[in-house]
Structures are given as structure tokens and as C-alpha cells.
C-alpha positions as semicolon CSV with decimal commas, in nm:
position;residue;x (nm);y (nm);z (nm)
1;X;0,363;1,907;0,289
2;X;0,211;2,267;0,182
3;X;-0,056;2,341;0,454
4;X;-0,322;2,378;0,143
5;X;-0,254;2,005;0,071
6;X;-0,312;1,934;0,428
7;X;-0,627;2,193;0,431
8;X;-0,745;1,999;0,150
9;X;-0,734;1,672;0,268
10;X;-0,907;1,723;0,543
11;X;-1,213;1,908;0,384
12;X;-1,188;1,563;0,173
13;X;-1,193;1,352;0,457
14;X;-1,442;1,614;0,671
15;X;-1,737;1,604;0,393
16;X;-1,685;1,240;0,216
17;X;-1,544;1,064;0,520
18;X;-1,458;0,675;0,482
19;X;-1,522;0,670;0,139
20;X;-1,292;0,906;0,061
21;X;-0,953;0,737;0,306
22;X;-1,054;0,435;0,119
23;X;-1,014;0,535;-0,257
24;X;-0,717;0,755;-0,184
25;X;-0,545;0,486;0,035
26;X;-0,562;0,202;-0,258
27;X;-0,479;0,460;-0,475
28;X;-0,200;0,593;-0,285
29;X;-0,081;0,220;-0,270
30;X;-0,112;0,143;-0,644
31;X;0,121;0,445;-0,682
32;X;-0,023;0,718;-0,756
33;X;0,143;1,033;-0,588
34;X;-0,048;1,018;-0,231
35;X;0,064;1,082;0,100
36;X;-0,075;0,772;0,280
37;X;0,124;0,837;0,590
38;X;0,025;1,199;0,604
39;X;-0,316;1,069;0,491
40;X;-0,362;0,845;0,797
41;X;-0,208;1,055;1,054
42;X;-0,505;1,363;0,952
43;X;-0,766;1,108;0,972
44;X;-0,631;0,966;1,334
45;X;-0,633;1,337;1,413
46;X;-0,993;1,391;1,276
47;X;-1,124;1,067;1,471
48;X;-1,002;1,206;1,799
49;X;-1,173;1,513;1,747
50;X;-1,489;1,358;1,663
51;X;-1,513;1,470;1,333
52;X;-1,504;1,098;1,181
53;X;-1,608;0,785;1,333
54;X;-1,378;0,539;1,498
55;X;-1,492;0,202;1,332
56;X;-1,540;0,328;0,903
57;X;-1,210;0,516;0,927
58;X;-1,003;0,210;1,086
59;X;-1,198;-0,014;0,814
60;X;-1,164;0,253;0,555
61;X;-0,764;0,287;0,572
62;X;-0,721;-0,127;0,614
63;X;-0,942;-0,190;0,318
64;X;-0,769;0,104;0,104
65;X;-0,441;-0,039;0,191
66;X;-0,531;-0,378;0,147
67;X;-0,721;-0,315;-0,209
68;X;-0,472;-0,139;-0,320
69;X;-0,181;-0,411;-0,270
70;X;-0,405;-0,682;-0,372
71;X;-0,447;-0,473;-0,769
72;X;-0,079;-0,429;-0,746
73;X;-0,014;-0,761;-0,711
74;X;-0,228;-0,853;-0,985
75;X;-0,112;-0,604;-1,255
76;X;0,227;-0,800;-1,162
77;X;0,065;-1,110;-1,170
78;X;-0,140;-1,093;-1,498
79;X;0,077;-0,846;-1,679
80;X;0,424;-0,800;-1,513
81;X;0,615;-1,077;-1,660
82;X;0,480;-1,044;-1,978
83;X;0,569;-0,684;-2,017
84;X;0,919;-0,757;-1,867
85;X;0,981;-1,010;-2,084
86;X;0,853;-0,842;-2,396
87;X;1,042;-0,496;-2,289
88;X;1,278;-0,616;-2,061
89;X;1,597;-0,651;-2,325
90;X;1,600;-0,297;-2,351
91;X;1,711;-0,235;-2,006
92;X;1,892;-0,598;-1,895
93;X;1,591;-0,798;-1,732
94;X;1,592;-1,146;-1,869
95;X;1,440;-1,488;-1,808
96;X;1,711;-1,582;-1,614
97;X;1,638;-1,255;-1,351
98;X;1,330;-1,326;-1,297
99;X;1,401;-1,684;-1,198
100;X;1,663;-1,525;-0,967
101;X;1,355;-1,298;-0,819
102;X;1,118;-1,547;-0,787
103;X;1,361;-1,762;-0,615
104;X;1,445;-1,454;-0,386
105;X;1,066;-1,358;-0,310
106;X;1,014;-1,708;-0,193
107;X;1,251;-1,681;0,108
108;X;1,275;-1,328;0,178
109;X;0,992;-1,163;-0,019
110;X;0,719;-1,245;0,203
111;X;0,867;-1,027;0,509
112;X;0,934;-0,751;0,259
113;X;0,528;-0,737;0,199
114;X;0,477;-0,698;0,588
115;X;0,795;-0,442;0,637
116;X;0,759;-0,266;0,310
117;X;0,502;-0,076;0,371
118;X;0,681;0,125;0,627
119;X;0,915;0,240;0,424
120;X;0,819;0,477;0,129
121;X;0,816;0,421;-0,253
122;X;0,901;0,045;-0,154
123;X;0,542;-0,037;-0,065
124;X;0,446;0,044;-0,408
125;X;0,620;-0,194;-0,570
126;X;0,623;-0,529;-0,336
127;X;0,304;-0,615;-0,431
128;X;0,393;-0,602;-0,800
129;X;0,692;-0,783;-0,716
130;X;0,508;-1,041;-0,566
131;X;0,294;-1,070;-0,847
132;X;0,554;-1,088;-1,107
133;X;0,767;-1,356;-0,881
134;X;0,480;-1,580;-0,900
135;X;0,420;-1,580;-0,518
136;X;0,058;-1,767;-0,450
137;X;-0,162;-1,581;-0,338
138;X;-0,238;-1,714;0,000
139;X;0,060;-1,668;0,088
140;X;0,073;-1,314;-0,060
141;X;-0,220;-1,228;0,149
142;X;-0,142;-1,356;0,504
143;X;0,158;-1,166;0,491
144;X;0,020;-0,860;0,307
145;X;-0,268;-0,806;0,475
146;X;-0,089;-0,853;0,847
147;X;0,150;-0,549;0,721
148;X;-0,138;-0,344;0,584
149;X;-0,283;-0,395;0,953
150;X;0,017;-0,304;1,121
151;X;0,090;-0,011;0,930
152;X;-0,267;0,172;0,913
153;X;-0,274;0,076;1,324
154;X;0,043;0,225;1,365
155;X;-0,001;0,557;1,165
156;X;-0,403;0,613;1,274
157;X;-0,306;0,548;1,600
158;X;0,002;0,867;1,601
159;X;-0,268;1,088;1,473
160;X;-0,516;0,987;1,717
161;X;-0,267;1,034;2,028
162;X;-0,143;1,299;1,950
163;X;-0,406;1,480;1,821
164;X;-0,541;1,668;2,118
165;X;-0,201;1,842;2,023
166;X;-0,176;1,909;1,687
């Protein structure tokens, strides 16, 4: 990443603080072209030097993450199958598919919610996924929401530790 981006992000997070983790996190979730990880790792950084506080950054990223799964999974949820089954000819998807990965998510989707947020580009789409498979929402949010935990812990917590020598 350019070291403007990185110069910008932090004057983000330095003058607008929480808020400002927290609407690019969901938005970074819902897919729009963010650098969570990067994201998170700067504001770990910026929490060890005391330039944000501890407890609205660590709420900030969770919520961000979590918000921003929760609208992907409903876009999938209230919109998803009916756009793949209205568009879906054109490019193979049929009934049948989706019964295939709804079937799929119910076994092995779940763990893909916690995991997939580690790994880039997949994160985006599990919660639509989910959505479109049908997966109820509980369900969708225990294991979500435990990733989404994981995941901000794990990439606040690098920045924080080794911040002192970035």
C-alpha cells in the first residue's frame, strides 16, 4: 500500500477516530475496495501510541465488521436468489445449484463465516452466501460474529504489539 494511502488513513482515523474504523470497516466488508487488514493494524498502532482510545476502537472495528456482514447477508437474503434466479441462466446458475449450495452451507458454510474472514476477497462474499443459501440467522450470527471477533482481535492486536516498532 502507497504510503499516502497509509498517511491518509491515519489522518482519518487521527481526527474522526471510532466513527471513522466503524464506517470504513462495514464498508470494507460489504465490498467496497478497503484495506480492513491494513485498516486495523494502523488503528492497533494508533491505540498504542495513545492517539485513540483502547475501548471505541476495539468496539469500533467489531461493530464495523459485524455490520457490515450482517447487510451482506441480507442483500443475499432479500435479493440474492431472486437476482440469481432471474439472471442466473446467462452464466449457468440454476435452481438446482442453489439447492446444491444451500445444502453445502448447512454443513460446511457455517465454519467458512468464522474462517473467511481471514482470508481476503472471501470474506466479502460468505455473508452473501449465507444469505442466498437460506442459512437462519441465528445461526448466521453465532458463527459470524465469533469470526468477526477473532479477526478484529487478531489484527488490532499485531498493530498494537508491534507498534512501539513501526
Amino acid at each position: 500500500m502507497e504510503q499516502t494511502a497509509l498517511d491518509a488513513l491515519a489522518l482519518w482515523l487521527t481526527h474522526y477516530g471510532a466513527f471513522t474504523l466503524f464506517i470504513l470497516m462495514a464498508l470494507g466488508i460489504i465490498a467496497f475496495p478497503i484495506p480492513e487488514e491494513t485498516l486495523m493494524v494502523l488503528a492497533g498502532v494508533l491505540m498504542h501510541k495513545g492517539t485513540l482510545a483502547h475501548a471505541p476502537t476495539i468496539a469500533a472495528a467489531l461493530f464495523g465488521a459485524m455490520t457490515g456482514i450482517t447487510v451482506s447477508y441480507l442483500l443475499g437474503r432479500f435479493l440474492g436468489k431472486y437476482v440469481l434466479l432471474r439472471f442466473g441462466n446467462y452464466v449457468g446458475i440454476t435452481e438446482k445449484h442453489l439447492d446444491k449450495a444451500h445444502s453445502w452451507f448447512e454443513r460446511f458454510g457455517k465454519w467458512a463465516l468464522s474462517i473467511g474472514y481471514f482470508i481476503p476477497g472471501v470474506r466479502h462474499f460468505t455473508g452473501i452466501s449465507a444469505g442466498i443459501s437460506g442459512l437462519e440467522y441465528p445461526q448466521f450470527a453465532l458463527f459470524a460474529y465469533i469470526g468477526a471477533l477473532f479477526w478484529v482481535s487478531s489484527f488490532l492486536s499485531v498493530g498494537y504489539f508491534v507498534g512501539g516498532n513501526w
